Amino acid sequence: MANRTAEQAADFNAELEALIAAEGPPSGALLQRIIAPRAGDPLDVRALYLDEDKGNRHRSRASRRTLLEIPGDSEVSFASYFNAFPASYWRRWTTLDEVELRLHVDNPCRIDVYRSKADATQIHVQGQVVEEAGLVSFTLDLKPFEDGGWYWFDITTESEQVTLLDSGWYATVPAPGRGAVAVAITTFNRPDDCVGALRALGEDPLVLDSLEAVIVADQGTRKVRDAGGFLEAAESLGGRLRIHDQGNLGGSGGFARGMYEALTNTDCEQILLMDDDIVIEPDSVLRALAFSRFAENPMLVGGQMLNLQARSHLHSMGEVVDQYKFMWRAAPNVTYDHDFAQYPLRDDDSADMHRRIDVDYNGWWMCMIPRSVAEQLGLPLPLFIKWDDTEYGLRAGKAGHPTASLPGVAIWHMPWSDKDDATDWQAYFHLRNRLVVGAMYGRHRRPTEMLKHMTKSTLKHLLSLEYSTVALQDRAIQDFLAGPQGLFDLLPGALPEVRRQRAEYSDGQVLPSARDLPLPSMDAVRAERFLKPPTNPVTIGATLAESLVHNVLPVKPTNHQRPQLNIAARDARWFLLSRIDGATVATADGRGVAFRKRDPRIFWRLLKQAAGNHLRLAREWPRLSKVYRQAKPELTSLESWREVFESAPPQG
């Protein structure tokens, strides 16, 4: 029979579970379960779990996450993001020399094991024809994976359906140490998202068993306790949930509170930092934990970022800091926003997915820090948001504790492309904190390349009529120049001041829609000419000169009443905006517009201030670098942060 009835399937599965129970627990530690996609996931998400024949209407089915029913006369590959084994990372960072693939099947089938090299070359390792129900295991060497590569397996069924149950990748030895995780979540007015994250942690029994505590720093006025489903989510955590209400101290203040509580009020061995506005694959917690326990030396284990808007896309695979510009960027050889639904792991266009990527830090959307590392290094810098995770990774690396962004460990998060955070109120924190971290970790006595990058960026913002951005950057430099002693004082108060200052400029005032203003005055043909970017040094120079001259000329008042253009967010480039007097520009999320208005007086005033600031930074950088480095122990101490928590009453 090609397929079983539901009743027959239940009988077969019960028999298989009995066989598994009779085997007893495996001798080695579980590293990574074989998991099936959720029933309600979008179809393209299946590509993160299974590599199937897209033309086959009889697809594999899952009644639970660790049970997969594979139709008869079919072939399924587990060369996928969540089910292949990232062997090169385990080879590089852990003490393991081999792993065991353990598969439980209930009917005859063929199993083939493959591996890849760093250049994506695929090699058949072992094949086995399975004659009867039970355990099939393969012991696999990790030595050939110094530069990159994965292990995976394929299953080919005969006439009958095959059930794969409670299978996974295992170590051949027990895990060292103790797996006891304290999860620290920071939330600000996202109660529903936070409850979703809590629910995901509590719904998986193995994940729940690994949790010592779940600590939520609730910094908003809309409280997590008041969200729908909170009581059920809290109950599923079995008394592990601890909520701490405090004033809005930003991500760094929230994560500092979580780390502080984990270190002082639990006996956890690992601290897992996690954003609230995510969707998590729960097995990622167990995978990060296993990797952390087997690490040759204590290290940070980060989760990669999948795109919440296009869920088969791997948005961020790993990041580093450019030590010349002192700016974060994607690590070398990383593919941005890779779509596994279009380019599966075995596809020729996925070659870069097989290379091991080494990083300087991991974003705190998901990052596991060993307790011993946190005790040695202290808490985050008081930076509110931006650069706190980067600084901690650099601090850890300097102390001999590297970071790995581990494939197969991931959360879904909103992509950066849907945010204006480089130009909105967050521009202040971007630059101030970049300067703080650069002063502490920069390798060069003078920040020449960073200042060049800042000058170019300032000019581009001004030509794009983003005056509020440059004004906030001016404020950021002034606060940096004032020294590290003000960072704790600015922690609760900087945000409202920054928002107030930004609202003084037209580009900082968001309107619901361009329909609230008159129709644009410029005809479409002329606008199309402005949209063409300059492509060589001559045209770039000519456009820049024209733009600077335009910013000497007076503004036509009617262009501040009626926009000349309605510009999409993707088209808001300096070479367009610098040659007009007024235009609406959509926000990155498409929920509003700003009416940007050219003002030559503001342009030249801000440009002059920026030039003076950059000269002062160049002159005082050696002294400031020394001052900030000396202040780091106090800025990251438990005692300093305790005083902050005691003086930050809850909002609302």
Coordinates of C-alpha atoms in Angstrom, one line a residue, residues 34-618:
I34 CA 15.6 16.9 12.8
I35 CA 12.5 19.1 12.8
A36 CA 9.5 19.5 10.5
P37 CA 7.9 22.8 9.4
R38 CA 4.9 24.0 11.3
A39 CA 1.6 23.3 9.7
G40 CA 0.7 27.0 9.6
D41 CA 3.9 28.3 8.1
P42 CA 4.0 29.8 4.6
L43 CA 4.8 27.3 1.9
D44 CA 8.2 28.9 1.1
V45 CA 9.3 28.3 4.7
R46 CA 9.3 24.6 4.0
A47 CA 12.5 25.2 2.1
L48 CA 14.3 25.9 5.4
Y49 CA 13.4 22.4 6.6
L50 CA 13.1 20.2 3.5
D51 CA 14.4 20.1 -0.1
E52 CA 11.5 18.6 -1.9
D53 CA 10.4 18.0 -5.5
K54 CA 8.2 21.1 -6.0
G55 CA 6.1 19.3 -8.6
N56 CA 5.2 16.5 -6.2
R57 CA 1.7 17.1 -4.9
H58 CA 2.0 14.4 -2.2
R59 CA 4.3 16.2 0.1
S60 CA 5.7 15.1 3.4
R61 CA 3.4 15.7 6.4
A62 CA 4.1 16.5 10.0
S63 CA 1.7 15.9 12.9
R64 CA 4.3 17.3 15.3
R65 CA 7.7 19.0 15.0
T66 CA 9.8 15.8 15.4
L67 CA 7.7 13.5 13.3
L68 CA 7.6 13.5 9.5
E69 CA 5.6 11.2 7.2
I70 CA 7.3 10.8 3.8
P71 CA 5.0 9.5 1.0
G72 CA 5.8 6.3 -0.8
D73 CA 7.8 6.4 -4.0
S74 CA 9.4 9.7 -3.3
E75 CA 12.7 11.3 -2.3
V76 CA 13.2 14.0 0.3
S77 CA 16.5 15.7 1.0
F78 CA 17.4 17.2 4.3
A79 CA 20.0 19.5 2.8
S80 CA 18.2 22.5 4.3
Y81 CA 19.0 25.4 6.6
F82 CA 17.5 23.9 9.7
N83 CA 18.2 20.2 9.2
A84 CA 21.6 20.0 7.6
F85 CA 24.5 20.0 10.1
P86 CA 26.9 22.9 9.9
A87 CA 29.9 20.7 10.4
S88 CA 32.6 23.4 9.7
Y89 CA 31.5 25.5 12.7
W90 CA 31.6 22.5 15.0
R91 CA 35.0 21.5 13.6
R92 CA 36.4 25.0 14.2
W93 CA 35.0 25.9 17.6
T94 CA 34.2 22.8 19.6
T95 CA 36.1 19.8 21.0
L96 CA 34.2 17.2 18.9
D97 CA 36.0 15.2 16.3
E98 CA 32.9 13.2 15.1
V99 CA 29.1 13.3 15.3
E100 CA 26.4 10.6 15.0
L101 CA 23.4 10.9 12.8
R102 CA 20.5 8.9 14.4
L103 CA 17.4 8.2 12.4
H104 CA 14.3 6.3 13.4
V105 CA 12.2 4.9 10.5
D106 CA 9.3 2.6 10.4
N107 CA 9.5 1.1 6.9
P108 CA 12.0 0.0 4.3
C109 CA 13.8 2.9 2.6
R110 CA 17.2 4.1 1.4
I111 CA 19.2 6.6 3.3
D112 CA 22.2 8.5 1.7
V113 CA 24.5 10.8 3.6
Y114 CA 26.3 13.6 1.9
R115 CA 28.8 16.3 2.8
S116 CA 29.9 19.5 1.1
K117 CA 33.3 21.2 0.9
A118 CA 33.9 25.0 1.4
D119 CA 33.5 25.5 -2.3
A120 CA 30.1 23.7 -2.3
T121 CA 31.4 20.5 -3.9
Q122 CA 29.0 17.7 -2.9
I123 CA 30.4 14.3 -1.8
H124 CA 28.5 11.1 -1.2
V125 CA 29.7 9.7 2.2
Q126 CA 27.6 6.6 3.0
G127 CA 24.4 4.9 1.7
Q128 CA 22.3 2.3 3.4
V129 CA 19.2 0.3 2.4
V130 CA 17.0 -0.1 5.4
E131 CA 15.1 -3.4 5.5
E132 CA 13.0 -3.0 8.7
A133 CA 11.8 -0.5 11.3
G134 CA 14.2 0.8 13.9
L135 CA 17.3 2.9 14.4
V136 CA 19.7 3.7 11.6
S137 CA 22.9 5.5 12.7
F138 CA 26.0 6.9 11.0
T139 CA 29.2 8.0 12.7
L140 CA 30.6 10.9 10.8
D141 CA 34.1 12.5 10.9
L142 CA 34.4 16.3 11.4
K143 CA 38.0 16.6 10.3
P144 CA 37.4 17.5 6.6
F145 CA 35.6 20.7 7.4
E146 CA 38.4 23.2 8.3
D147 CA 37.2 25.9 5.9
G148 CA 33.5 25.1 5.5
G149 CA 30.9 22.4 4.6
W150 CA 27.8 20.7 5.8
Y151 CA 26.5 17.2 6.4
W152 CA 23.0 16.2 5.3
F153 CA 21.0 13.1 4.3
D154 CA 18.4 12.1 1.8
I155 CA 15.6 9.5 2.2
T156 CA 14.2 7.6 -0.7
T157 CA 11.0 5.6 0.0
E158 CA 9.7 2.5 -1.7
S159 CA 6.0 1.8 -2.2
E160 CA 5.1 2.5 1.4
Q161 CA 5.1 5.7 3.4
V162 CA 8.0 6.1 5.8
T163 CA 7.7 7.9 9.2
L164 CA 10.8 9.6 10.5
L165 CA 10.5 10.1 14.2
D166 CA 12.6 11.7 17.0
S167 CA 15.8 11.8 15.0
G168 CA 18.8 14.1 15.1
W169 CA 22.5 14.8 15.1
Y170 CA 24.3 13.7 18.3
A171 CA 27.7 13.9 19.9
T172 CA 29.3 10.5 20.6
V173 CA 30.1 11.7 24.2
P174 CA 28.1 13.4 26.9
A175 CA 28.0 17.2 27.0
P176 CA 30.4 18.8 29.5
G177 CA 29.1 21.2 32.1
R178 CA 25.5 21.9 32.9
G179 CA 22.8 23.2 30.6
A180 CA 20.9 25.8 32.6
V181 CA 19.8 28.8 30.6
A182 CA 18.5 32.2 31.8
V183 CA 16.7 33.9 28.9
A184 CA 16.8 37.7 29.1
I185 CA 14.2 39.5 27.0
T186 CA 13.9 43.3 26.7
T187 CA 10.6 44.7 25.6
F188 CA 9.2 48.2 25.1
N189 CA 5.5 48.5 24.2
R190 CA 5.4 45.3 22.3
P191 CA 3.4 43.2 24.7
D192 CA 1.8 40.9 22.1
D193 CA 5.1 40.1 20.5
C194 CA 6.7 39.4 23.8
V195 CA 3.9 37.0 24.8
G196 CA 4.5 35.2 21.5
A197 CA 8.2 34.8 22.4
L198 CA 7.3 33.5 25.8
R199 CA 4.8 31.1 24.4
A200 CA 7.3 29.7 21.9
L201 CA 9.8 29.0 24.8
G202 CA 7.2 27.2 26.9
E203 CA 5.6 25.0 24.2
D204 CA 8.6 22.8 23.6
P205 CA 9.3 20.3 26.5
L206 CA 13.0 19.9 25.8
V207 CA 13.6 23.7 25.6
L208 CA 11.6 24.2 28.8
D209 CA 13.8 21.6 30.6
S210 CA 16.9 23.6 29.7
L211 CA 15.5 26.9 31.1
E212 CA 16.5 28.1 34.6
A213 CA 14.6 31.4 34.3
V214 CA 13.0 33.7 31.8
I215 CA 13.7 37.3 32.7
V216 CA 11.7 40.1 31.0
A217 CA 12.8 43.7 31.4
D218 CA 9.5 45.5 30.7
Q219 CA 10.3 49.2 30.0
G220 CA 7.0 50.3 28.3
T221 CA 3.7 51.8 29.3
R222 CA 1.8 48.9 27.6
K223 CA 2.6 46.1 29.9
V224 CA 3.3 42.5 29.0
R225 CA 1.1 41.3 31.9
D226 CA -1.9 43.0 30.3
A227 CA -1.5 41.3 26.9
G228 CA -3.9 38.7 25.6
G229 CA -2.6 35.2 26.2
F230 CA -0.1 36.3 28.9
L231 CA -1.5 34.0 31.7
E232 CA -1.3 31.0 29.5
A233 CA 2.2 31.8 28.3
A234 CA 3.3 32.4 31.9
E235 CA 1.7 29.1 33.0
S236 CA 3.5 27.2 30.3
L237 CA 6.9 28.4 31.7
G238 CA 6.2 26.6 35.0
G239 CA 7.1 29.4 37.4
R240 CA 10.3 30.4 35.6
L241 CA 9.0 33.8 34.4
R242 CA 10.3 36.9 36.2
I243 CA 9.2 40.3 35.0
H244 CA 11.0 43.5 36.1
D245 CA 9.3 46.8 35.4
Q246 CA 11.6 49.7 34.9
G247 CA 11.9 53.0 33.0
N248 CA 12.9 53.0 29.4
L249 CA 16.7 52.5 29.4
G250 CA 16.8 51.2 25.9
G251 CA 18.1 47.8 24.7
S252 CA 21.3 48.1 26.6
G253 CA 19.5 49.0 29.8
G254 CA 17.0 46.2 29.3
F255 CA 19.6 43.5 28.5
A256 CA 21.8 44.8 31.3
R257 CA 18.9 44.2 33.7
G258 CA 18.4 40.7 32.4
M259 CA 22.1 39.9 32.7
Y260 CA 22.2 41.5 36.2
E261 CA 19.3 39.4 37.4
A262 CA 20.7 36.2 35.9
L263 CA 24.1 36.7 37.6
T264 CA 22.8 37.8 41.0
N265 CA 19.5 35.8 41.3
T266 CA 20.0 32.5 39.4
D267 CA 22.6 29.8 39.2
C268 CA 22.3 29.6 35.4
E269 CA 25.3 28.6 33.3
Q270 CA 24.3 30.4 30.1
I271 CA 22.5 33.7 29.5
L272 CA 20.5 33.9 26.3
L273 CA 19.7 37.5 25.2
M274 CA 16.6 37.7 22.9
D275 CA 14.6 40.5 21.3
D276 CA 10.9 40.7 21.9
D277 CA 9.7 41.3 18.3
I278 CA 10.9 38.0 16.9
V279 CA 9.6 34.6 15.8
I280 CA 11.9 31.9 17.1
E281 CA 12.6 28.4 16.0
P282 CA 12.6 26.8 19.5
D283 CA 15.2 24.2 18.7
S284 CA 17.6 27.1 18.2
V285 CA 17.8 27.4 22.0
L286 CA 18.9 23.8 22.3
R287 CA 21.4 24.1 19.5
A288 CA 23.0 27.2 20.8
L289 CA 23.2 25.5 24.3
A290 CA 24.8 22.4 22.9
F291 CA 27.4 24.4 20.9
S292 CA 28.2 26.5 24.0
R293 CA 28.8 23.5 26.2
F294 CA 31.1 21.8 23.7
A295 CA 33.0 24.9 22.8
E296 CA 36.7 24.5 23.3
N297 CA 36.9 27.8 25.1
P298 CA 34.0 29.9 26.5
M299 CA 32.5 31.9 23.7
L300 CA 29.4 33.8 22.5
V301 CA 27.0 31.8 20.3
G302 CA 24.8 33.9 18.2
G303 CA 21.7 33.2 16.1
Q304 CA 21.4 34.3 12.6
M305 CA 18.6 36.6 11.4
L306 CA 15.9 35.4 9.0
N307 CA 13.6 37.9 7.3
L308 CA 10.2 38.2 9.0
Q309 CA 8.7 39.7 5.9
A310 CA 10.1 37.1 3.5
R311 CA 10.6 34.1 5.8
S312 CA 12.6 31.9 3.5
H313 CA 15.3 34.6 3.3
L314 CA 18.4 34.5 5.5
H315 CA 18.8 38.3 6.1
S316 CA 22.0 38.4 8.2
M317 CA 24.6 35.6 8.2
G318 CA 27.3 37.3 10.1
E319 CA 28.9 40.7 10.8
V320 CA 32.2 42.3 11.4
V321 CA 33.6 45.8 12.2
D322 CA 35.5 47.7 9.6
Q323 CA 38.5 48.8 11.7
Y324 CA 39.3 51.7 9.3
K325 CA 35.9 53.4 9.1
F326 CA 35.0 51.8 12.4
M327 CA 31.6 50.8 11.1
W328 CA 29.8 47.5 11.2
R329 CA 29.2 45.6 7.9
A330 CA 28.5 42.2 6.6
A331 CA 31.4 39.7 7.1
P332 CA 33.4 38.9 4.0
N333 CA 31.9 36.3 1.6
V334 CA 28.4 36.8 3.1
T335 CA 25.4 36.7 0.7
Y336 CA 22.8 39.3 1.7
D337 CA 19.2 38.2 2.1
H338 CA 19.7 34.7 0.6
D339 CA 16.4 33.0 -0.4
F340 CA 16.5 29.3 0.3
A341 CA 13.1 28.8 -1.4
Q342 CA 14.7 29.9 -4.7
Y343 CA 18.3 28.7 -4.1
P344 CA 18.3 25.6 -1.9
L345 CA 21.5 24.6 -0.1
R346 CA 22.5 22.2 -2.9
D347 CA 21.9 24.8 -5.6
D348 CA 24.9 26.1 -7.5
D349 CA 23.9 29.7 -6.6
S350 CA 24.2 28.8 -2.9
A351 CA 27.9 28.2 -3.0
D352 CA 28.7 30.9 -0.4
M353 CA 26.4 29.1 2.1
H354 CA 28.9 26.4 2.4
R355 CA 31.9 28.6 3.5
R356 CA 32.4 29.1 7.2
I357 CA 31.9 32.8 8.1
D358 CA 33.8 34.2 11.0
V359 CA 32.4 37.2 12.8
D360 CA 33.3 39.9 15.3
Y361 CA 30.0 39.9 17.2
N362 CA 26.4 38.8 16.9
G363 CA 23.3 41.0 17.2
W364 CA 21.3 40.7 20.4
W365 CA 18.2 39.6 18.6
M366 CA 19.6 36.2 19.8
C367 CA 22.9 35.7 21.5
M368 CA 24.0 33.2 24.2
I369 CA 26.7 34.3 26.6
P370 CA 28.3 31.9 29.1
R371 CA 28.0 32.9 32.7
S372 CA 31.7 32.8 33.2
V373 CA 32.2 35.3 30.4
A374 CA 29.6 37.7 31.8
E375 CA 31.2 37.4 35.2
Q376 CA 34.6 38.3 33.7
L377 CA 33.5 41.1 31.4
G378 CA 30.6 42.7 33.2
L379 CA 27.4 44.2 31.8
P380 CA 26.8 46.2 28.5
L381 CA 27.9 49.8 28.1
P382 CA 25.1 52.3 28.9
L383 CA 24.5 53.1 25.2
F384 CA 20.6 52.9 25.2
I385 CA 20.5 51.3 21.7
K386 CA 23.0 50.7 18.8
W387 CA 26.5 49.3 19.2
D388 CA 25.9 47.7 22.6
D389 CA 26.0 44.2 21.1
T390 CA 28.9 45.1 18.9
E391 CA 30.9 46.5 21.8
Y392 CA 30.3 43.4 23.9
G393 CA 31.4 41.1 21.1
L394 CA 34.6 43.2 20.6
R395 CA 35.2 43.2 24.4
A396 CA 34.7 39.4 24.6
G397 CA 37.0 38.8 21.6
K398 CA 39.8 41.0 23.1
A399 CA 39.5 38.9 26.3
G400 CA 39.9 35.6 24.3
H401 CA 36.2 34.7 23.9
P402 CA 35.2 34.7 20.2
T403 CA 31.8 34.8 18.7
A404 CA 30.2 32.3 16.3
S405 CA 27.0 33.1 14.3
L406 CA 25.8 29.5 13.9
P407 CA 23.8 28.4 10.9
G408 CA 20.6 26.5 11.9
V409 CA 20.3 28.7 15.0
A410 CA 18.0 31.6 14.0
I411 CA 15.1 33.9 14.7
W412 CA 12.8 35.8 12.3
H413 CA 13.1 39.6 12.6
M414 CA 12.1 42.6 10.7
P415 CA 14.8 43.5 8.1
W416 CA 16.8 46.6 8.3
S417 CA 15.5 47.7 4.9
D418 CA 12.1 48.3 6.6
K419 CA 13.5 50.9 9.0
D420 CA 14.8 54.5 8.7
D421 CA 17.0 54.1 11.7
A422 CA 20.1 55.7 10.1
T423 CA 18.2 58.9 9.6
D424 CA 15.5 59.2 12.2
W425 CA 15.9 59.8 15.9
Q426 CA 18.2 56.8 16.2
A427 CA 20.8 58.7 14.1
Y428 CA 21.9 60.3 17.4
F429 CA 22.6 56.9 19.0
H430 CA 24.2 55.5 15.8
L431 CA 26.9 58.2 15.8
R432 CA 27.5 58.8 19.5
N433 CA 27.8 55.1 20.3
R434 CA 30.0 54.5 17.2
L435 CA 32.4 57.2 18.6
V436 CA 32.3 55.7 22.1
V437 CA 33.1 52.2 20.9
G438 CA 35.6 53.4 18.3
A439 CA 37.5 55.3 21.1
M440 CA 37.6 52.1 23.1
Y441 CA 38.6 49.7 20.4
G442 CA 39.9 51.6 17.4
R443 CA 43.4 50.5 16.3
H444 CA 44.5 53.8 15.0
R445 CA 45.7 56.8 16.9
R446 CA 43.8 59.2 14.6
P447 CA 40.3 58.3 13.2
T448 CA 41.2 59.5 9.7
E449 CA 39.1 57.0 7.7
M450 CA 36.2 57.3 10.1
L451 CA 36.2 61.1 9.8
K452 CA 36.3 60.8 6.0
H453 CA 33.3 58.5 6.1
M454 CA 31.4 60.8 8.5
T455 CA 32.1 63.9 6.3
K456 CA 30.8 62.1 3.2
S457 CA 27.8 61.0 5.1
T458 CA 27.1 64.4 6.5
L459 CA 27.2 66.0 3.0
K460 CA 24.9 63.3 1.6
H461 CA 22.4 63.9 4.4
L462 CA 22.4 67.6 3.9
L463 CA 22.0 67.3 0.1
S464 CA 19.1 64.9 0.8
L465 CA 17.4 67.6 2.9
E466 CA 17.8 65.4 6.0
Y467 CA 18.6 68.3 8.3
S468 CA 17.3 66.7 11.5
T469 CA 19.7 63.8 11.0
V470 CA 22.8 66.1 10.8
A471 CA 21.5 68.2 13.8
L472 CA 21.2 65.0 15.8
Q473 CA 24.7 63.9 14.7
D474 CA 26.0 67.3 15.9
R475 CA 24.4 66.6 19.3
A476 CA 25.9 63.1 19.3
I477 CA 29.4 64.5 18.8
Q478 CA 29.0 67.1 21.5
D479 CA 27.8 64.5 24.0
F480 CA 30.7 62.2 23.1
L481 CA 33.2 65.1 23.5
A482 CA 31.8 65.7 27.0
G483 CA 33.3 62.4 28.1
P484 CA 32.1 59.0 29.5
Q485 CA 30.9 60.4 32.8
G486 CA 27.7 61.6 31.2
L487 CA 26.6 58.2 29.7
F488 CA 24.6 57.0 32.6
D489 CA 22.9 60.4 33.1
L490 CA 21.9 60.4 29.4
L491 CA 20.5 56.9 29.5
P492 CA 16.9 57.8 30.6
G493 CA 16.8 61.4 29.3
A494 CA 18.5 61.4 25.8
L495 CA 15.6 59.9 23.9
P496 CA 12.9 62.5 24.7
E497 CA 15.4 65.3 24.0
V498 CA 16.4 63.8 20.7
R499 CA 12.8 63.4 19.6
R500 CA 12.0 67.0 20.5
Q501 CA 15.0 68.3 18.6
R502 CA 14.2 66.2 15.5
A503 CA 10.7 67.5 15.4
E504 CA 12.0 71.0 14.9
Y505 CA 12.9 70.1 11.3
S506 CA 10.5 69.4 8.5
D507 CA 12.2 66.1 7.6
G508 CA 11.6 65.0 11.2
Q509 CA 7.8 65.5 11.0
V510 CA 6.0 62.5 9.7
L511 CA 2.6 63.0 8.0
P512 CA 0.0 60.2 7.5
S513 CA 0.1 60.5 3.7
A514 CA 1.1 62.6 0.7
R515 CA -2.6 62.9 -0.1
D516 CA -2.8 65.4 2.8
L517 CA -0.9 67.9 0.6
P518 CA -1.5 69.4 -2.8
L519 CA -0.5 67.4 -5.9
P520 CA 3.1 67.7 -6.9
S521 CA 4.0 70.6 -9.2
M522 CA 6.8 69.1 -11.3
D523 CA 5.9 67.1 -14.4
A524 CA 6.8 63.5 -14.6
V525 CA 9.3 63.8 -17.6
R526 CA 11.4 66.4 -15.8
A527 CA 11.3 64.3 -12.6
E528 CA 12.5 61.3 -14.5
R529 CA 15.6 63.1 -15.6
F530 CA 16.5 63.9 -11.9
L531 CA 16.1 60.3 -11.0
K532 CA 19.0 59.1 -13.2
P533 CA 22.1 58.7 -10.9
P534 CA 25.5 60.1 -11.9
T535 CA 27.7 57.1 -12.8
N536 CA 31.2 58.3 -13.2
P537 CA 33.6 60.8 -11.5
V538 CA 32.8 63.5 -14.1
T539 CA 29.0 63.3 -13.8
I540 CA 29.2 62.9 -10.0
G541 CA 31.4 66.0 -9.7
A542 CA 29.1 68.0 -12.0
T543 CA 26.0 67.0 -10.1
L544 CA 27.6 67.8 -6.7
A545 CA 28.7 71.2 -8.0
E546 CA 25.2 71.9 -9.3
S547 CA 23.8 70.8 -5.9
L548 CA 26.0 73.1 -3.9
V549 CA 25.2 76.0 -6.2
H550 CA 21.5 75.3 -5.8
N551 CA 22.0 75.5 -2.0
V552 CA 23.1 79.1 -2.4
L553 CA 20.1 80.2 -4.4
P554 CA 16.9 81.4 -2.7
V555 CA 14.0 79.0 -2.3
K556 CA 10.8 79.5 -4.2
P557 CA 8.2 79.9 -1.4
T558 CA 5.4 78.0 -3.2
N559 CA 7.6 74.9 -3.2
H560 CA 7.3 74.8 0.5
Q561 CA 3.5 74.9 0.3
R562 CA 3.1 72.5 -2.6
P563 CA 5.7 69.7 -3.0
Q564 CA 7.5 69.5 -6.3
L565 CA 7.5 65.7 -6.2
N566 CA 6.2 62.7 -4.2
I567 CA 9.3 60.5 -3.9
A568 CA 9.3 56.8 -2.9
A569 CA 11.7 55.8 -0.1
R570 CA 13.9 53.9 -2.5
D571 CA 14.3 56.9 -4.7
A572 CA 15.2 59.5 -2.0
R573 CA 18.8 60.0 -3.2
W574 CA 21.0 63.0 -2.8
F575 CA 21.4 63.7 -6.5
L576 CA 17.6 64.1 -6.8
L577 CA 16.7 65.9 -3.5
S578 CA 19.7 68.3 -3.8
R579 CA 18.2 69.9 -6.9
I580 CA 14.7 70.7 -5.7
D581 CA 13.2 72.9 -3.0
G582 CA 10.5 70.6 -1.5
A583 CA 9.3 67.0 -1.8
T584 CA 7.5 64.4 0.2
V585 CA 9.5 61.3 0.9
A586 CA 7.9 58.1 2.1
T587 CA 9.1 56.4 5.2
A588 CA 10.8 53.0 4.8
D589 CA 7.8 51.1 6.2
G590 CA 5.4 52.9 3.9
R591 CA 3.3 54.2 6.7
G592 CA 3.8 57.9 6.2
V593 CA 5.8 60.7 4.5
A594 CA 7.9 63.6 5.5
F595 CA 7.8 66.9 3.6
R596 CA 11.4 67.8 3.2
K597 CA 12.1 71.5 2.5
R598 CA 15.4 73.0 1.3
D599 CA 16.7 75.8 3.5
P600 CA 20.1 77.2 2.5
R601 CA 20.7 78.9 5.9
I602 CA 20.2 75.6 7.7
F603 CA 22.3 73.8 5.1
W604 CA 25.4 76.0 5.6
R605 CA 25.0 76.3 9.3
L606 CA 24.9 72.6 9.9
L607 CA 27.7 72.0 7.4
K608 CA 29.9 74.5 9.3
Q609 CA 29.1 72.9 12.6
A610 CA 29.9 69.5 11.3
A611 CA 33.3 70.6 9.9
G612 CA 34.2 72.2 13.3
N613 CA 33.1 69.0 15.1
H614 CA 35.2 66.8 12.8
L615 CA 38.3 69.0 13.3
R616 CA 37.9 68.8 17.1
L617 CA 37.4 65.1 17.0
A618 CA 40.7 64.7 15.0

